[in-house]
Amino acid sequence: MAENLNLFTSTQVVIQEALNKLGYDEGMFELLKEPLRMLEVRIPIKMDDGLVKVFTGYRAQHNDAVGPTKGGVRFHPQVTEDEMKALSMWMTLKCGIVDLPYGGAKGGVICDPRQMSMNEIEKLSRGYVRAISQFVGPTKDIPAPDVFTNSQIMAWMMDEYSRMDEFNSPGFITGKPIVLGGSQGRDRATAQGVTICVEEAAKKRGIDMKGARVVIQGFGNAGSFLAKFMSDAGAKVIGISDAYGALHDPNGLDIDYLLDRRDSFGTVTTLFENTISNKELLELDCDILVPAAIENQITSENAHKIRATIVVEAANGPTTSEATKILTERGILLVPDVLASAGGVTVSYFEWVQNNQGYYWTEEEVNEKLYKKMIDAFENVFTVSTTRNIDMRLAAYMVGVRKTAEASRFRGWV
Ligand code: NAD
């Protein structure tokens, strides 16, 4: 049978397995197997050349039994309805794993912001908010940045929502610039969370971070901050990559130099002649491998060739189910995406809390609170994995889905 590369259906399979292990009946899976609400919108934009282009956007709300839903908005040409559904389910799991009072959501617009002017991107951001305005809000569903969206886009979206609402609504969206109610530490939060997971996993495998050999696929928001945190922790980052290729130096790369030279889309390898491929990068001899780029990178094709002791998924969905099985059988410790990349939504939650109370925390306070959330989450998932003798992904799904399942049960939905 062909390997399942569909993120939505492969997520459903693990959710069903997790619910079975937790002792829920089929009715609970029927409820949680897809979003409660899925909105498709069409957004007309007058482009710079005067012609009107109509963009398609989505907002998926997986489940709001626990509280308002939460999840990013991506602007990308390959956005699909299935992808939105899967990502909204992962947000439910992430919020459950780090114990936030939210359910999961996700949004997206099919577009290529790299081919659009700032003026067109602003119109699209505002148009998207107008289109979904009745569906979202600070106590209903709270958007955030994701692939190819950033704090400027969040600022336009917040402004548009506040104009419609007729009062300032900073809690409508997170990932805002600091002056508009953004949180300290939000831009680094995902990489901070991944770093905590890498360090905890290293302890479990008896690896000293000082001198540990680390390979990171992707040098964007998540990958580049992570490379910096790893090298600051004394690890040797021996490989990094972007969409165009990879760099390898067994003695360790000069991360500060690479950070200085990378562009805003996370590209740096094009400046070098001596590069290797992303495929070769993943198979490098190392202690810790962090896929921080795109989905379906470790599959049944290359899982046998991975030489890392620990794989920590910073990207969403980089390892297929079959590859997860192969890595686990080979004794490689796999820390799954829904746990490892939950730092971003955690600090987004902190931003929303600060907006609601109108009182703002220092970066140290944010980091301390994030550290506690991530450590508790890691230990919780690791304990379920060892006591039940299951892989960390299934354990994370069990921990993540439980809160929403229980809230749905108490509300009498199932
Ligand atoms: P980004 O767009 O800032 O960077 C992506 C990086 O991946 C770039 O260096 C790009 O060149 C590289 N890349 C793109 N296509 C590639 C390919 N085919 N092969 C190898 N490299 C490729 O994105 P990001 O925000 O760093 O996110 C990376 C991953 O982490 C995504 O899966 C995202 O969903 C996940 N994630 C990010 C956050 C966050 O807060 N940034 C939070 C949770 C999960």
XYZ file of N, CA and C in Angstrom, residues 32-154:
369
model
N -14.650 14.472 16.797
C -13.342 15.130 16.708
C -12.593 14.854 15.405
N -13.172 14.054 14.519
C -12.411 13.665 13.325
C -12.289 14.783 12.293
N -13.099 15.831 12.423
C -12.907 17.014 11.585
C -13.448 18.265 12.267
N -13.166 19.467 11.699
C -13.582 20.696 12.393
C -15.092 20.811 12.533
N -15.532 21.471 13.627
C -16.951 21.755 13.818
C -17.440 22.738 12.755
N -16.573 23.697 12.416
C -16.954 24.714 11.423
C -15.832 24.920 10.428
N -16.223 25.096 9.153
C -15.235 25.329 8.091
C -15.816 26.406 7.180
N -15.190 27.561 7.171
C -15.699 28.679 6.370
C -14.817 28.882 5.148
N -15.445 29.010 3.981
C -14.689 29.355 2.766
C -15.153 30.730 2.319
N -14.208 31.629 2.044
C -14.587 32.991 1.646
C -13.906 33.372 0.339
N -14.527 34.341 -0.359
C -13.902 34.856 -1.595
C -13.653 36.338 -1.375
N -12.428 36.773 -1.649
C -12.010 38.127 -1.288
C -11.599 38.900 -2.545
N -12.440 39.859 -2.988
C -12.063 40.632 -4.182
C -11.085 41.754 -3.827
N -9.989 41.831 -4.564
C -8.971 42.858 -4.297
C -8.653 43.594 -5.596
N -8.679 44.938 -5.535
C -8.246 45.703 -6.704
C -6.725 45.767 -6.667
N -6.083 45.098 -7.634
C -4.624 44.994 -7.637
C -4.011 46.313 -8.135
N -2.687 46.414 -8.019
C -2.003 47.668 -8.383
C -2.217 48.043 -9.846
N -2.423 47.034 -10.716
C -2.623 47.348 -12.146
C -4.073 47.734 -12.460
N -4.919 47.836 -11.416
C -6.310 48.280 -11.603
C -7.285 47.131 -11.826
N -6.758 45.913 -12.076
C -7.653 44.771 -12.314
C -8.056 44.132 -10.982
N -9.268 43.558 -10.963
C -9.734 42.916 -9.727
C -9.354 41.439 -9.753
N -8.791 40.969 -8.641
C -8.473 39.549 -8.506
C -9.262 39.028 -7.297
N -9.872 37.859 -7.452
C -10.659 37.317 -6.338
C -9.887 36.149 -5.708
N -9.522 36.299 -4.433
C -8.749 35.282 -3.712
C -9.694 34.395 -2.900
N -9.294 33.122 -2.717
C -10.077 32.208 -1.876
C -9.378 32.041 -0.527
N -10.158 32.148 0.542
C -9.591 31.974 1.894
C -10.428 31.000 2.700
N -9.836 30.521 3.806
C -10.528 29.562 4.678
C -10.329 29.930 6.139
N -11.251 29.481 6.987
C -11.024 29.465 8.428
C -11.675 28.192 8.955
N -10.868 27.348 9.556
C -11.366 26.091 10.125
C -11.335 26.200 11.644
N -12.453 25.867 12.303
C -12.498 25.849 13.773
C -12.770 24.417 14.202
N -11.748 23.790 14.779
C -11.882 22.361 15.051
C -12.877 22.067 16.167
N -12.661 22.679 17.341
C -13.559 22.373 18.458
C -13.434 23.460 19.517
N -14.583 23.989 19.977
C -14.527 25.077 20.965
C -15.148 24.669 22.305
N -15.087 23.379 22.631
C -15.633 22.930 23.924
C -14.826 23.504 25.088
N -13.498 23.596 24.935
C -12.636 24.073 26.019
C -12.716 25.587 26.174
N -12.793 26.304 25.070
C -12.799 27.762 25.079
C -12.740 28.267 23.655
N -12.395 29.554 23.461
C -12.296 30.062 22.088
C -11.259 29.268 21.291
N -11.389 29.281 19.983
C -10.411 28.564 19.167
C -9.249 29.499 18.826
N -8.102 28.901 18.468
C -6.879 29.685 18.266
C -6.046 29.034 17.189
N -5.493 29.851 16.302
C -4.612 29.284 15.273
C -4.220 30.324 14.238
N -3.111 30.076 13.576
C -2.528 31.044 12.642
C -3.284 31.174 11.318
N -2.844 32.170 10.547
C -3.359 32.382 9.186
C -2.157 32.331 8.260
N -2.196 31.457 7.253
C -1.084 31.423 6.304
C -1.488 31.971 4.945
N -0.564 32.668 4.320
C -0.743 33.147 2.948
C 0.189 32.305 2.100
N -0.370 31.382 1.312
C 0.520 30.490 0.552
C -0.221 29.946 -0.668
N 0.489 29.765 -1.801
C -0.205 29.257 -3.009
C -0.755 27.850 -2.837
N -0.147 27.049 -1.931
C -0.601 25.654 -1.808
C -1.595 25.418 -0.674
N -2.221 26.484 -0.166
C -3.242 26.311 0.882
C -4.401 25.483 0.317
N -4.839 24.454 1.081
C -6.012 23.677 0.660
C -6.949 23.500 1.861
N -8.178 23.098 1.554
C -9.165 22.883 2.609
C -8.710 21.766 3.559
N -8.177 20.675 2.990
C -7.704 19.551 3.813
C -6.579 19.979 4.743
N -5.662 20.804 4.215
C -4.541 21.269 5.035
C -5.062 22.098 6.210
N -6.046 22.957 5.945
C -6.620 23.782 7.015
C -7.251 22.911 8.094
N -7.951 21.861 7.645
C -8.601 20.957 8.607
C -7.561 20.287 9.488
N -6.503 19.742 8.858
C -5.463 19.039 9.628
C -4.793 20.003 10.601
N -4.466 21.200 10.112
C -3.747 22.146 10.973
C -4.622 22.611 12.140
N -5.939 22.725 11.921
C -6.818 23.131 13.031
C -6.865 22.019 14.093
N -6.804 20.769 13.639
C -6.798 19.646 14.592
C -5.492 19.630 15.382
N -4.386 19.917 14.705
C -3.093 19.960 15.408
C -3.095 21.075 16.449
N -3.786 22.173 16.142
C -3.843 23.267 17.124
C -4.609 22.834 18.374
N -5.681 22.057 18.190
C -6.386 21.507 19.363
C -5.419 20.672 20.200
N -4.633 19.825 19.517
C -3.692 18.955 20.230
C -2.628 19.782 20.958
N -2.055 20.776 20.241
C -1.010 21.607 20.871
C -1.559 22.314 22.113
N -2.763 22.908 21.983
C -3.340 23.637 23.125
C -3.587 22.683 24.290
N -3.986 21.450 23.990
C -4.201 20.460 25.048
C -2.878 20.061 25.701
N -1.841 19.890 24.895
C -0.542 19.429 25.414
C 0.068 20.458 26.367
N -0.022 21.770 26.001
C 0.559 22.787 26.905
C -0.512 23.374 27.825
N -1.667 22.743 27.846
C -2.743 23.077 28.774
C -3.187 24.542 28.675
N -3.648 24.951 27.492
C -4.187 26.303 27.284
C -5.708 26.207 27.210
N -6.428 27.277 27.607
C -7.896 27.210 27.612
C -8.509 27.477 26.233
N -7.991 26.796 25.224
C -8.408 27.008 23.832
C -8.706 25.693 23.131
N -9.476 25.799 22.037
C -9.538 24.734 21.047
C -8.706 25.173 19.847
N -8.646 24.327 18.817
C -7.776 24.639 17.675
C -8.518 25.265 16.506
N -7.798 26.109 15.753
C -8.337 26.694 14.519
C -7.183 26.896 13.545
N -7.483 27.180 12.314
C -6.439 27.559 11.349
C -7.098 28.289 10.191
N -6.358 29.238 9.600
C -6.885 29.965 8.455
C -5.838 30.088 7.377
N -6.297 30.406 6.174
C -5.330 30.580 5.101
C -5.970 31.227 3.890
N -5.122 31.834 3.067
C -5.578 32.408 1.800
C -4.665 31.865 0.705
N -5.285 31.425 -0.403
C -4.478 30.926 -1.518
C -3.923 32.140 -2.271
N -2.641 32.390 -2.107
C -2.001 33.546 -2.753
C -0.487 33.367 -2.631
N 0.272 34.161 -3.378
C 1.720 34.121 -3.211
C 2.216 35.517 -2.851
N 2.368 35.797 -1.538
C 2.748 37.148 -1.116
C 4.094 37.590 -1.674
N 4.942 36.611 -2.106
C 6.256 36.983 -2.667
C 6.094 37.696 -4.009
N 4.913 37.495 -4.639
C 4.662 38.127 -5.943
C 3.754 39.343 -5.803
N 3.462 39.774 -4.590
C 2.504 40.874 -4.388
C 3.190 42.088 -3.763
N 2.648 43.281 -4.030
C 3.205 44.489 -3.412
C 2.688 44.591 -1.970
N 3.316 45.448 -1.172
C 2.864 45.657 0.219
C 1.415 46.153 0.231
N 1.098 47.040 -0.729
C -0.245 47.587 -0.833
C -1.280 46.469 -1.069
N -0.944 45.542 -1.964
C -1.862 44.430 -2.255
C -1.986 43.494 -1.046
N -0.860 43.255 -0.365
C -0.904 42.371 0.816
C -1.763 43.010 1.913
N -1.637 44.337 2.072
C -2.460 45.016 3.090
C -3.946 44.887 2.752
N -4.290 45.107 1.465
C -5.713 44.997 1.082
C -6.234 43.587 1.313
N -5.385 42.587 1.000
C -5.807 41.195 1.174
C -5.997 40.872 2.668
N -5.080 41.367 3.508
C -5.174 41.109 4.956
C -6.473 41.705 5.500
N -6.767 42.936 5.101
C -7.988 43.604 5.586
C -9.237 42.909 5.008
N -9.156 42.522 3.736
C -10.299 41.852 3.080
C -10.600 40.519 3.743
N -9.543 39.789 4.115
C -9.729 38.485 4.775
C -10.454 38.674 6.110
N -10.029 39.692 6.878
C -10.661 39.939 8.187
C -12.127 40.329 8.005
N -12.425 41.166 7.007
C -13.841 41.532 6.786
C -14.655 40.283 6.453
N -14.051 39.404 5.646
C -14.786 38.210 5.201
C -15.082 37.241 6.344
N -14.161 37.160 7.337
C -14.374 36.170 8.418
C -14.866 36.829 9.709
N -15.165 38.151 9.668
C -15.373 38.924 10.908
C -16.484 38.375 11.804
N -17.544 37.811 11.196
C -18.644 37.346 12.043
C -18.336 36.014 12.725
N -17.269 35.420 12.308
C -16.905 34.056 12.692
C -15.842 34.054 13.794
N -15.137 35.214 13.941
C -13.970 35.287 14.843
C -14.158 36.407 15.864
N -13.241 36.523 16.811
C -13.313 37.585 17.814
C -12.547 37.165 19.046
N -12.236 38.132 19.949
C -11.375 37.844 21.097
C -11.905 36.761 22.028
N -13.231 36.505 22.015
C -13.757 35.424 22.853
C -14.316 34.276 22.003
N -14.093 34.348 20.671
C -14.613 33.296 19.788
C -13.491 32.515 19.121
N -12.649 33.230 18.405
C -11.586 32.581 17.624
C -10.510 33.634 17.367
N -9.283 33.337 17.754
C -8.208 34.334 17.774
C -7.109 33.943 16.786
N -6.966 34.660 15.665
C -5.922 34.330 14.685
C -4.515 34.725 15.154
N -3.514 34.367 14.345
C -2.095 34.613 14.667
C -1.293 34.464 13.378
N 0.022 34.767 13.409
C 0.822 34.593 12.180
C 1.123 33.120 11.901
N 1.413 32.831 10.650
C 1.836 31.492 10.244
C 2.713 31.687 9.007
N 2.793 30.669 8.154
C 3.690 30.758 6.997
C 3.378 32.006 6.148
N 4.395 32.796 5.870
C 4.317 34.014 5.043
C 3.363 35.086 5.567
N 3.053 35.067 6.858
C 2.361 36.211 7.470
C 3.205 36.644 8.674
N 3.137 37.923 9.015
C 4.041 38.423 10.061
C 3.342 39.480 10.916
N 4.117 40.149 11.791
C 3.509 41.078 12.747
C 2.864 42.290 12.042
N 3.411 42.705 10.909
C 2.791 43.815 10.175
C 1.392 43.411 9.679
N 1.297 42.194 9.174
C -0.002 41.701 8.682
C -0.987 41.584 9.850
N -0.488 41.131 11.009
C -1.361 41.046 12.196
C -1.849 42.449 12.585
